[in-house]
């Protein structure tokens, strides 16, 4: 049984998670976590409804978050955590007093070495595309501290691997790029979906191209 915090935003592995908690049920959630040996919880994107009051409909994919600190300030609880691995909700339990679920870690199949090399090259190009998109449109990636963009720069430079990279390195590069795409929560949520590695990378590329079109249209409309 794992506590769940449904949100109107989608987190990805490696995200710094900052939550402003007002509702008593979620204050109870974090009070219990701080007294527990396992201080992890899950965030999922709300498909329909509101973060406040319950009765929301939730997606079944999310990420496990490791609680780092809590602080009471200005009538709310400020929560800091770090998003880790993607998870899939296998069953929802009763919201008593807060959402809870049984979960499984999402498994991404590891392809042969030749595919990993192709994926590494594709991710380097995607990193360059995201870097150019952010500069071209003057967009703040909004994904946390400066080290996030530094990780994107590393992927875009191609210096993050030599020879045939392992699946772990490729996965890290995938999230480094995906975190910096300035897209909406539904697109971010799609990045979590299981599937073949190259198809997942193609999915990110499609979102980058669509985001570029949306930002360009907005710039032309405002000019």
Coordinates of N, CA and C in Angstrom, one line a residue:
X1 N 0.8 -1.2 0.0 CA 0.0 0.0 0.0 C 0.9 1.2 0.0
X2 N 0.6 2.1 -1.0 CA 1.4 3.3 -1.1 C 0.6 4.6 -1.1
X3 N 0.9 5.6 -0.4 CA 0.1 6.9 -0.4 C 0.3 7.5 -1.8
X4 N -0.8 8.2 -2.2 CA -0.8 8.8 -3.5 C -1.3 10.3 -3.4
X5 N -0.6 11.1 -4.1 CA -0.9 12.5 -4.1 C -1.3 12.9 -5.6
X6 N -2.6 12.9 -5.9 CA -3.0 13.3 -7.3 C -2.8 14.8 -7.6
X7 N -2.3 15.1 -8.8 CA -2.0 16.5 -9.1 C -2.5 16.9 -10.5
X8 N -2.5 18.2 -10.7 CA -2.8 18.7 -12.1 C -1.6 18.8 -12.9
X9 N -0.4 18.3 -12.4 CA 0.8 18.3 -13.2 C 1.4 16.9 -13.2
X10 N 2.2 16.6 -14.2 CA 2.8 15.3 -14.3 C 4.3 15.4 -14.0
X11 N 4.8 14.6 -13.1 CA 6.2 14.6 -12.8 C 6.9 13.5 -13.5
X12 N 8.2 13.7 -13.8 CA 9.1 12.7 -14.5 C 10.2 12.4 -13.6
X13 N 10.8 11.2 -13.8 CA 12.0 10.8 -13.0 C 13.1 11.9 -13.0
X14 N 13.6 12.3 -11.8 CA 14.6 13.3 -11.7 C 14.1 14.6 -11.3
X15 N 12.7 14.8 -11.4 CA 12.1 16.1 -11.1 C 12.3 16.4 -9.6
X16 N 12.6 17.7 -9.3 CA 12.4 18.2 -8.0 C 10.9 18.5 -7.7
X17 N 10.4 17.8 -6.7 CA 8.9 17.9 -6.5 C 8.7 18.9 -5.3
X18 N 7.9 20.0 -5.6 CA 7.6 20.9 -4.5 C 6.1 21.0 -4.4
X19 N 5.5 20.7 -3.3 CA 4.1 20.6 -3.1 C 3.7 21.6 -2.0
X20 N 2.6 22.3 -2.2 CA 2.0 23.2 -1.2 C 0.7 22.6 -0.8
X21 N 0.7 22.1 0.5 CA -0.3 21.2 1.0 C -1.2 22.0 1.9
X22 N -2.5 22.0 1.6 CA -3.5 22.7 2.5 C -4.5 21.8 3.1
X23 N -4.9 20.7 2.3 CA -6.0 19.9 2.8 C -5.5 19.0 4.0
X24 N -6.4 18.9 5.0 CA -6.1 18.1 6.2 C -5.7 16.6 5.8
X25 N -6.4 16.0 4.8 CA -6.1 14.6 4.5 C -4.6 14.5 4.0
X26 N -4.1 15.4 3.3 CA -2.7 15.3 2.8 C -1.7 15.8 3.9
X27 N -2.1 16.6 4.8 CA -1.3 16.9 5.9 C -1.1 15.6 6.8
X28 N -2.2 14.8 6.9 CA -2.1 13.5 7.6 C -1.2 12.6 6.8
X29 N -1.3 12.6 5.5 CA -0.4 11.7 4.7 C 1.1 12.0 5.0
X30 N 1.5 13.2 5.0 CA 2.9 13.5 5.2 C 3.3 13.4 6.7
X31 N 2.4 13.6 7.6 CA 2.7 13.4 9.0 C 3.0 11.9 9.2
X32 N 2.2 11.1 8.6 CA 2.4 9.6 8.7 C 3.7 9.2 8.0
X33 N 4.0 9.8 6.9 CA 5.2 9.4 6.2 C 6.5 9.8 7.0
X34 N 6.4 10.9 7.7 CA 7.6 11.3 8.5 C 7.8 10.4 9.7
X35 N 6.8 9.7 10.1 CA 6.9 8.7 11.2 C 7.2 7.3 10.7
X36 N 7.2 7.1 9.4 CA 7.4 5.8 8.8 C 8.8 5.6 8.3
X37 N 9.2 4.3 8.2 CA 10.5 4.0 7.7 C 10.6 4.2 6.2
X38 N 9.5 4.0 5.5 CA 9.4 4.2 4.0 C 8.8 5.6 3.8
X39 N 9.6 6.6 3.4 CA 9.1 7.9 3.2 C 8.8 8.2 1.7
X40 N 8.4 7.2 1.0 CA 8.1 7.4 -0.4 C 6.6 7.5 -0.6
X41 N 6.2 8.3 -1.6 CA 4.8 8.3 -2.0 C 4.7 8.5 -3.5
X42 N 3.6 8.5 -4.1 CA 3.4 8.5 -5.6 C 2.6 9.7 -6.0
X43 N 3.0 10.4 -7.1 CA 2.2 11.4 -7.7 C 1.7 10.9 -9.0
X44 N 0.4 11.2 -9.3 CA -0.2 10.8 -10.5 C -1.0 12.0 -11.1
X45 N -1.1 12.1 -12.4 CA -1.9 13.2 -13.0 C -3.4 12.9 -12.9
X46 N -4.1 14.0 -12.5 CA -5.6 13.9 -12.5 C -6.1 14.0 -13.9
X47 N -6.9 13.0 -14.3 CA -7.5 13.0 -15.6 C -8.7 13.9 -15.7
X48 N -9.5 13.9 -14.6 CA -10.7 14.7 -14.6 C -11.0 15.1 -13.1
X49 N -11.4 16.3 -12.9 CA -11.7 16.7 -11.5 C -10.7 17.7 -11.0
X50 N -10.6 17.8 -9.7 CA -9.8 18.8 -9.0 C -8.9 18.2 -8.0
X51 N -7.8 18.9 -7.7 CA -6.9 18.4 -6.6 C -7.5 18.5 -5.2
X52 N -8.5 19.4 -5.1 CA -9.1 19.7 -3.8 C -10.4 19.0 -3.7
X53 N -10.6 18.3 -2.5 CA -11.9 17.8 -2.2 C -12.2 16.4 -2.5
X54 N -11.3 15.8 -3.4 CA -11.6 14.4 -3.7 C -12.6 14.3 -4.9
X55 N -12.9 13.0 -5.2 CA -13.9 12.8 -6.3 C -13.2 12.9 -7.7
X56 N -11.9 13.0 -7.8 CA -11.2 13.2 -9.0 C -11.0 11.8 -9.7
X57 N -10.8 11.9 -11.0 CA -10.5 10.7 -11.8 C -9.0 10.8 -12.1
X58 N -8.3 9.7 -11.9 CA -6.8 9.7 -12.0 C -6.3 8.8 -13.0
X59 N -5.2 9.2 -13.7 CA -4.4 8.3 -14.5 C -3.7 7.2 -13.7
X60 N -3.4 6.1 -14.3 CA -2.8 5.0 -13.6 C -1.3 5.0 -13.6
X61 N -0.7 5.9 -14.4 CA 0.8 6.0 -14.4 C 1.3 7.2 -13.6
X62 N 2.3 7.1 -12.9 CA 2.9 8.2 -12.1 C 4.3 7.9 -11.8
X63 N 4.8 8.6 -10.8 CA 6.2 8.4 -10.4 C 6.3 8.3 -8.8
X64 N 7.2 7.5 -8.4 CA 7.5 7.4 -7.0 C 8.3 8.6 -6.6
X65 N 8.0 9.2 -5.4 CA 8.7 10.4 -5.0 C 9.2 10.1 -3.6
X66 N 10.5 10.4 -3.4 CA 11.1 10.3 -2.0 C 11.0 11.6 -1.3
X67 N 10.4 11.6 -0.2 CA 10.2 12.7 0.6 C 11.6 13.2 1.2
X68 N 11.9 14.5 1.0 CA 13.1 15.0 1.5 C 12.9 15.9 2.8
X69 N 11.9 16.7 2.7 CA 11.6 17.6 3.9 C 10.2 18.2 3.8
X70 N 9.7 18.6 5.0 CA 8.5 19.3 5.1 C 8.7 20.6 6.0
X71 N 7.9 21.6 5.7 CA 8.0 22.8 6.5 C 6.6 23.5 6.6
X72 N 6.2 23.8 7.8 CA 4.9 24.5 8.0 C 5.2 26.0 7.8
X73 N 4.5 26.6 6.9 CA 4.7 28.1 6.7 C 3.4 28.7 6.0
X74 N 3.0 29.9 6.5 CA 1.9 30.6 6.0 C 0.6 29.8 5.9
X75 N 0.4 29.0 6.9 CA -0.9 28.2 6.9 C -0.9 27.0 6.0
X76 N 0.3 26.6 5.5 CA 0.3 25.4 4.7 C 1.5 24.6 5.0
X77 N 1.6 23.4 4.4 CA 2.8 22.5 4.5 C 3.5 22.6 3.2
X78 N 4.8 23.0 3.3 CA 5.6 23.0 2.1 C 6.4 21.7 2.0
X79 N 6.2 20.9 1.0 CA 6.8 19.6 0.9 C 7.9 19.6 -0.3
X80 N 9.1 19.0 0.0 CA 10.1 18.9 -1.0 C 10.4 17.4 -1.2
X81 N 10.5 17.0 -2.4 CA 10.8 15.6 -2.7 C 11.6 15.4 -4.0
X82 N 11.9 14.2 -4.3 CA 12.7 13.9 -5.5 C 12.0 12.8 -6.2
X83 N 11.6 13.0 -7.5 CA 10.9 12.0 -8.3 C 11.9 10.9 -8.7
X84 N 11.5 9.7 -8.6 CA 12.4 8.6 -8.9 C 11.9 7.8 -10.1
X85 N 11.4 6.5 -9.8 CA 11.1 5.6 -10.9 C 9.6 5.7 -11.3
X86 N 9.3 5.5 -12.6 CA 7.9 5.5 -13.0 C 7.2 4.2 -12.4
X87 N 5.9 4.4 -12.0 CA 5.2 3.3 -11.5 C 3.8 3.2 -12.1
X88 N 3.2 2.0 -12.0 CA 1.9 1.8 -12.6 C 1.0 1.4 -11.4
X89 N -0.2 2.0 -11.3 CA -1.2 1.6 -10.3 C -1.9 0.4 -10.7
X90 N -1.7 -0.7 -9.9 CA -2.4 -1.9 -10.2 C -3.8 -2.0 -9.6
X91 N -4.0 -1.3 -8.5 CA -5.4 -1.2 -7.9 C -5.4 0.0 -7.0
X92 N -6.6 0.6 -7.1 CA -6.8 1.7 -6.1 C -7.5 1.2 -4.9
X93 N -7.1 1.7 -3.7 CA -7.6 1.3 -2.5 C -8.6 2.5 -2.0
X94 N -9.2 2.3 -0.9 CA -10.1 3.3 -0.4 C -9.4 4.5 0.0
X95 N -9.9 5.7 -0.3 CA -9.3 7.0 0.1 C -9.6 7.2 1.6
X96 N -8.9 6.5 2.4 CA -9.2 6.6 3.8 C -7.9 6.7 4.6
X97 N -7.5 7.9 5.1 CA -8.1 9.2 4.8 C -7.7 9.9 3.6
X98 N -6.7 9.3 2.9 CA -6.1 9.9 1.7 C -6.0 8.9 0.6
X99 N -5.8 9.2 -0.7 CA -5.6 8.2 -1.7 C -4.5 7.2 -1.5
X100 N -4.8 6.0 -1.7 CA -3.8 4.9 -1.6 C -3.9 3.9 -2.7
X101 N -2.8 3.2 -3.0 CA -2.9 2.3 -4.2 C -1.8 1.2 -4.0
X102 N -2.1 0.1 -4.7 CA -1.1 -0.9 -4.9 C -0.4 -0.6 -6.2
X103 N 1.0 -0.6 -6.2 CA 1.7 -0.2 -7.4 C 2.8 -1.2 -7.9
X104 N 3.2 -1.1 -9.1 CA 4.3 -1.8 -9.6 C 5.2 -0.9 -10.4
X105 N 6.5 -1.1 -10.3 CA 7.5 -0.3 -11.1 C 7.3 -0.6 -12.6
X106 N 7.3 0.4 -13.4 CA 7.2 0.3 -14.9 C 8.5 -0.3 -15.4
X107 N 8.4 -1.4 -16.2 CA 9.5 -2.0 -16.8 C 9.6 -1.6 -18.2
X108 N 10.8 -1.0 -18.6 CA 11.0 -0.7 -20.0 C 12.0 -1.7 -20.6
X109 N 11.6 -2.4 -21.6 CA 12.4 -3.5 -22.2 C 13.7 -3.0 -22.7
X110 N 14.8 -3.7 -22.4 CA 16.1 -3.4 -22.9 C 16.4 -4.0 -24.2
X111 N 16.7 -3.1 -25.2 CA 17.0 -3.6 -26.6 C 18.4 -4.1 -26.8
X112 N 18.7 -4.6 -27.9 CA 20.1 -5.0 -28.2 C 21.0 -3.8 -28.3
X113 N 22.3 -4.1 -28.2 CA 23.3 -3.0 -28.2 C 23.2 -2.1 -29.3
X114 N 23.0 -2.6 -30.6 CA 22.9 -1.7 -31.7 C 21.8 -0.7 -31.6
X115 N 20.7 -1.1 -31.0 CA 19.5 -0.2 -30.8 C 19.9 0.8 -29.8
X116 N 20.6 0.4 -28.7 CA 21.0 1.4 -27.7 C 21.9 2.5 -28.3
X117 N 22.8 2.1 -29.2 CA 23.6 3.1 -29.9 C 22.8 4.0 -30.7
X118 N 21.8 3.5 -31.5 CA 20.9 4.3 -32.3 C 20.2 5.3 -31.4
X119 N 19.7 4.7 -30.2 CA 18.9 5.5 -29.3 C 19.8 6.7 -28.7
X120 N 21.1 6.4 -28.4 CA 22.0 7.4 -27.9 C 22.2 8.5 -28.9
X121 N 22.3 8.2 -30.1 CA 22.5 9.2 -31.1 C 21.2 10.0 -31.3
X122 N 20.1 9.4 -31.3 CA 18.8 10.1 -31.4 C 18.6 11.0 -30.2
X123 N 18.9 10.6 -29.0 CA 18.7 11.4 -27.8 C 19.7 12.6 -27.9
X124 N 20.9 12.5 -28.4 CA 21.8 13.6 -28.5 C 21.1 14.6 -29.4
X125 N 20.6 14.2 -30.5 CA 19.9 15.1 -31.5 C 18.7 15.7 -30.8
X126 N 17.9 15.0 -30.1 CA 16.8 15.5 -29.4 C 17.2 16.6 -28.4
X127 N 18.3 16.3 -27.7 CA 18.8 17.3 -26.7 C 19.1 18.6 -27.4
X128 N 19.7 18.5 -28.6 CA 20.0 19.7 -29.4 C 18.8 20.4 -29.8
X129 N 17.7 19.6 -30.2 CA 16.5 20.2 -30.6 C 15.8 21.0 -29.5
X130 N 15.8 20.4 -28.3 CA 15.2 21.1 -27.1 C 16.0 22.3 -26.8
X131 N 17.3 22.2 -26.8 CA 18.1 23.4 -26.5 C 17.8 24.5 -27.5
X132 N 17.7 24.2 -28.7 CA 17.4 25.2 -29.8 C 16.0 25.8 -29.6
X133 N 15.1 24.9 -29.3 CA 13.7 25.4 -29.1 C 13.6 26.4 -27.9
X134 N 14.3 26.1 -26.8 CA 14.2 27.0 -25.7 C 14.9 28.3 -26.0
X135 N 16.0 28.3 -26.7 CA 16.6 29.5 -27.1 C 15.8 30.3 -28.1
X136 N 15.3 29.6 -29.1 CA 14.5 30.3 -30.2 C 13.3 31.0 -29.7
X137 N 12.6 30.4 -28.7 CA 11.4 31.0 -28.2 C 11.6 31.7 -26.9
X138 N 12.8 31.8 -26.4 CA 13.0 32.5 -25.1 C 12.2 31.9 -24.0
X139 N 12.1 30.5 -24.0 CA 11.3 29.9 -23.0 C 12.1 29.4 -21.8
X140 N 11.6 29.6 -20.6 CA 12.3 29.1 -19.4 C 11.7 27.7 -19.3
X141 N 12.6 26.7 -19.3 CA 12.2 25.3 -19.2 C 11.4 25.1 -17.9
X142 N 11.6 25.8 -16.9 CA 10.8 25.7 -15.7 C 10.9 24.4 -15.0
X143 N 12.0 23.7 -15.1 CA 12.0 22.3 -14.6 C 13.0 22.3 -13.3
X144 N 13.1 23.4 -12.6 CA 13.9 23.3 -11.4 C 15.2 24.1 -11.5
X145 N 16.2 23.7 -10.7 CA 17.5 24.4 -10.6 C 18.3 24.3 -11.9
X146 N 19.4 25.1 -12.0 CA 20.2 25.1 -13.2 C 20.8 23.8 -13.6
X147 N 21.0 22.9 -12.6 CA 21.6 21.6 -13.0 C 20.8 20.8 -14.0
X148 N 19.5 21.1 -14.1 CA 18.6 20.4 -15.0 C 19.0 20.8 -16.4
X149 N 19.2 22.1 -16.7 CA 19.6 22.5 -18.0 C 21.0 22.1 -18.3
X150 N 21.8 22.0 -17.3 CA 23.2 21.5 -17.5 C 23.2 20.1 -17.9
X151 N 22.3 19.3 -17.4 CA 22.2 17.9 -17.8 C 21.7 17.8 -19.3
X152 N 20.8 18.7 -19.7 CA 20.4 18.8 -21.1 C 21.6 19.1 -22.0
X153 N 22.4 20.1 -21.5 CA 23.5 20.4 -22.3 C 24.5 19.3 -22.5
X154 N 24.7 18.5 -21.5 CA 25.5 17.3 -21.5 C 25.0 16.3 -22.6
X155 N 23.7 16.0 -22.6 CA 23.2 15.1 -23.6 C 23.3 15.7 -25.0
X156 N 23.0 17.0 -25.1 CA 23.1 17.6 -26.4 C 24.5 17.6 -27.0
X157 N 25.5 17.7 -26.1 CA 26.9 17.7 -26.5 C 27.4 16.3 -27.0
X158 N 26.7 15.3 -26.6 CA 27.1 13.9 -27.0 C 28.2 13.4 -26.1
X159 N 28.6 14.1 -25.1 CA 29.7 13.7 -24.2 C 29.3 12.7 -23.1
X160 N 28.0 12.3 -23.1 CA 27.5 11.5 -22.0 C 27.7 10.0 -22.2
X161 N 28.3 9.6 -23.4 CA 28.5 8.2 -23.6 C 29.7 8.0 -24.6
X162 N 30.3 6.9 -24.6 CA 31.3 6.5 -25.6 C 31.1 5.0 -25.9
X163 N 31.3 4.6 -27.1 CA 31.0 3.2 -27.4 C 29.5 2.9 -27.4
X164 N 29.2 1.7 -26.9 CA 27.8 1.4 -26.8 C 27.4 1.6 -25.3
X165 N 26.4 2.6 -25.1 CA 26.0 2.9 -23.8 C 25.1 1.8 -23.2
X166 N 25.0 1.7 -21.9 CA 24.1 0.8 -21.3 C 22.7 1.4 -21.2
X167 N 21.8 0.5 -20.9 CA 20.4 0.9 -20.8 C 20.2 2.0 -19.7
X168 N 20.9 1.9 -18.6 CA 20.7 2.8 -17.5 C 21.1 4.2 -18.0
X169 N 22.2 4.4 -18.7 CA 22.7 5.7 -19.2 C 21.7 6.2 -20.2
X170 N 21.2 5.4 -21.1 CA 20.2 5.8 -22.1 C 18.9 6.3 -21.4
X171 N 18.5 5.6 -20.4 CA 17.3 6.0 -19.7 C 17.5 7.3 -19.0
X172 N 18.6 7.5 -18.4 CA 18.9 8.8 -17.7 C 18.9 9.9 -18.8
X173 N 19.5 9.7 -19.9 CA 19.5 10.7 -21.0 C 18.1 11.0 -21.5
X174 N 17.3 10.0 -21.6 CA 15.9 10.2 -22.0 C 15.2 11.1 -21.1
X175 N 15.3 10.9 -19.8 CA 14.6 11.7 -18.8 C 15.2 13.1 -18.8
X176 N 16.5 13.2 -19.0 CA 17.2 14.6 -19.0 C 16.6 15.4 -20.1
X177 N 16.3 14.8 -21.2 CA 15.8 15.5 -22.4 C 14.3 15.8 -22.1
X178 N 13.5 14.8 -21.7 CA 12.1 14.9 -21.6 C 11.7 15.9 -20.5
X179 N 12.5 16.0 -19.4 CA 12.2 17.0 -18.4 C 12.2 18.4 -18.9
X180 N 13.0 18.7 -19.9 CA 13.2 20.1 -20.4 C 12.3 20.5 -21.5
X181 N 11.4 19.6 -22.0 CA 10.5 19.9 -23.1 C 9.4 20.8 -22.4
X182 N 9.2 22.0 -22.9 CA 8.2 22.9 -22.2 C 6.8 22.6 -22.7
X183 N 6.3 21.4 -22.5 CA 5.0 21.0 -22.9 C 4.0 20.9 -21.8
X184 N 2.8 20.6 -22.0 CA 1.8 20.5 -21.0 C 1.8 19.1 -20.3
X185 N 1.0 19.0 -19.2 CA 1.0 17.8 -18.4 C 0.6 16.5 -19.1
X186 N -0.3 16.6 -20.0 CA -0.7 15.4 -20.7 C 0.4 14.8 -21.6
X187 N 1.1 15.7 -22.2 CA 2.3 15.3 -23.0 C 3.4 14.7 -22.1
X188 N 3.6 15.4 -21.0 CA 4.6 14.8 -20.0 C 4.2 13.5 -19.5
X189 N 2.9 13.3 -19.3 CA 2.4 12.0 -18.8 C 2.7 10.9 -19.8
X190 N 2.6 11.3 -21.1 CA 2.8 10.3 -22.2 C 4.2 9.7 -22.2
X191 N 5.2 10.6 -21.7 CA 6.6 10.1 -21.7 C 6.8 9.0 -20.7
X192 N 5.9 8.8 -19.8 CA 6.0 7.7 -18.8 C 5.6 6.3 -19.4
X193 N 4.9 6.3 -20.5 CA 4.3 5.1 -21.0 C 5.4 4.1 -21.3
X194 N 5.1 2.8 -21.0 CA 6.0 1.7 -21.4 C 6.0 1.5 -22.9
X195 N 7.0 0.9 -23.4 CA 7.1 0.7 -24.9 C 8.5 0.5 -25.3
X196 N 8.7 0.2 -26.6 CA 10.0 0.0 -27.2 C 10.8 1.3 -27.1
X197 N 12.1 1.3 -26.9 CA 12.9 2.5 -26.6 C 12.8 3.5 -27.8
X198 N 13.0 3.0 -29.0 CA 13.0 3.9 -30.1 C 11.7 4.6 -30.4
X199 N 10.6 3.8 -30.1 CA 9.3 4.4 -30.2 C 9.0 5.5 -29.2
X200 N 9.5 5.2 -28.0 CA 9.4 6.3 -26.9 C 10.1 7.5 -27.3
X201 N 11.3 7.4 -27.9 CA 12.1 8.5 -28.4 C 11.4 9.2 -29.5
X202 N 10.8 8.5 -30.4 CA 10.0 9.1 -31.5 C 8.8 9.9 -30.9
X203 N 8.2 9.4 -29.8 CA 7.1 10.1 -29.2 C 7.6 11.4 -28.6
X204 N 8.7 11.5 -28.0 CA 9.3 12.7 -27.5 C 9.5 13.7 -28.7
X205 N 10.1 13.2 -29.8 CA 10.3 14.0 -30.9 C 9.0 14.6 -31.4
X206 N 8.0 13.9 -31.5 CA 6.7 14.4 -32.0 C 6.2 15.5 -31.0
X207 N 6.4 15.4 -29.7 CA 5.9 16.4 -28.8 C 6.8 17.6 -29.0
X208 N 8.1 17.5 -29.2 CA 9.0 18.6 -29.4 C 8.5 19.4 -30.6
X209 N 8.2 18.7 -31.7 CA 7.8 19.4 -33.0 C 6.5 20.1 -32.8
X210 N 5.6 19.4 -32.1 CA 4.3 20.1 -31.8 C 4.4 21.3 -30.9
X211 N 5.2 21.2 -29.9 CA 5.5 22.3 -29.0 C 6.1 23.5 -29.7
X212 N 7.0 23.2 -30.6 CA 7.6 24.2 -31.4 C 6.6 25.0 -32.3
X213 N 5.7 24.2 -32.9 CA 4.6 24.8 -33.7 C 3.7 25.7 -32.8
X214 N 3.3 25.2 -31.7 CA 2.4 26.0 -30.8 C 3.1 27.3 -30.4
X215 N 4.4 27.2 -30.0 CA 5.1 28.4 -29.5 C 5.3 29.4 -30.7
X216 N 5.6 28.9 -31.9 CA 5.7 29.7 -33.0 C 4.4 30.4 -33.4
X217 N 3.3 29.7 -33.3 CA 2.0 30.3 -33.6 C 1.7 31.4 -32.6
X218 N 2.0 31.1 -31.3 CA 1.8 32.1 -30.3 C 2.6 33.4 -30.5
X219 N 3.8 33.2 -31.0 CA 4.7 34.4 -31.2 C 4.2 35.2 -32.4
X220 N 3.7 34.5 -33.4 CA 3.2 35.2 -34.6 C 1.9 35.9 -34.3
X221 N 1.1 35.3 -33.5 CA -0.2 36.0 -33.1 C 0.1 37.2 -32.3
X222 N 1.1 37.2 -31.4 CA 1.3 38.3 -30.5 C 2.1 39.4 -31.2
X223 N 2.7 39.1 -32.3 CA 3.6 40.1 -33.0 C 2.8 41.1 -33.8

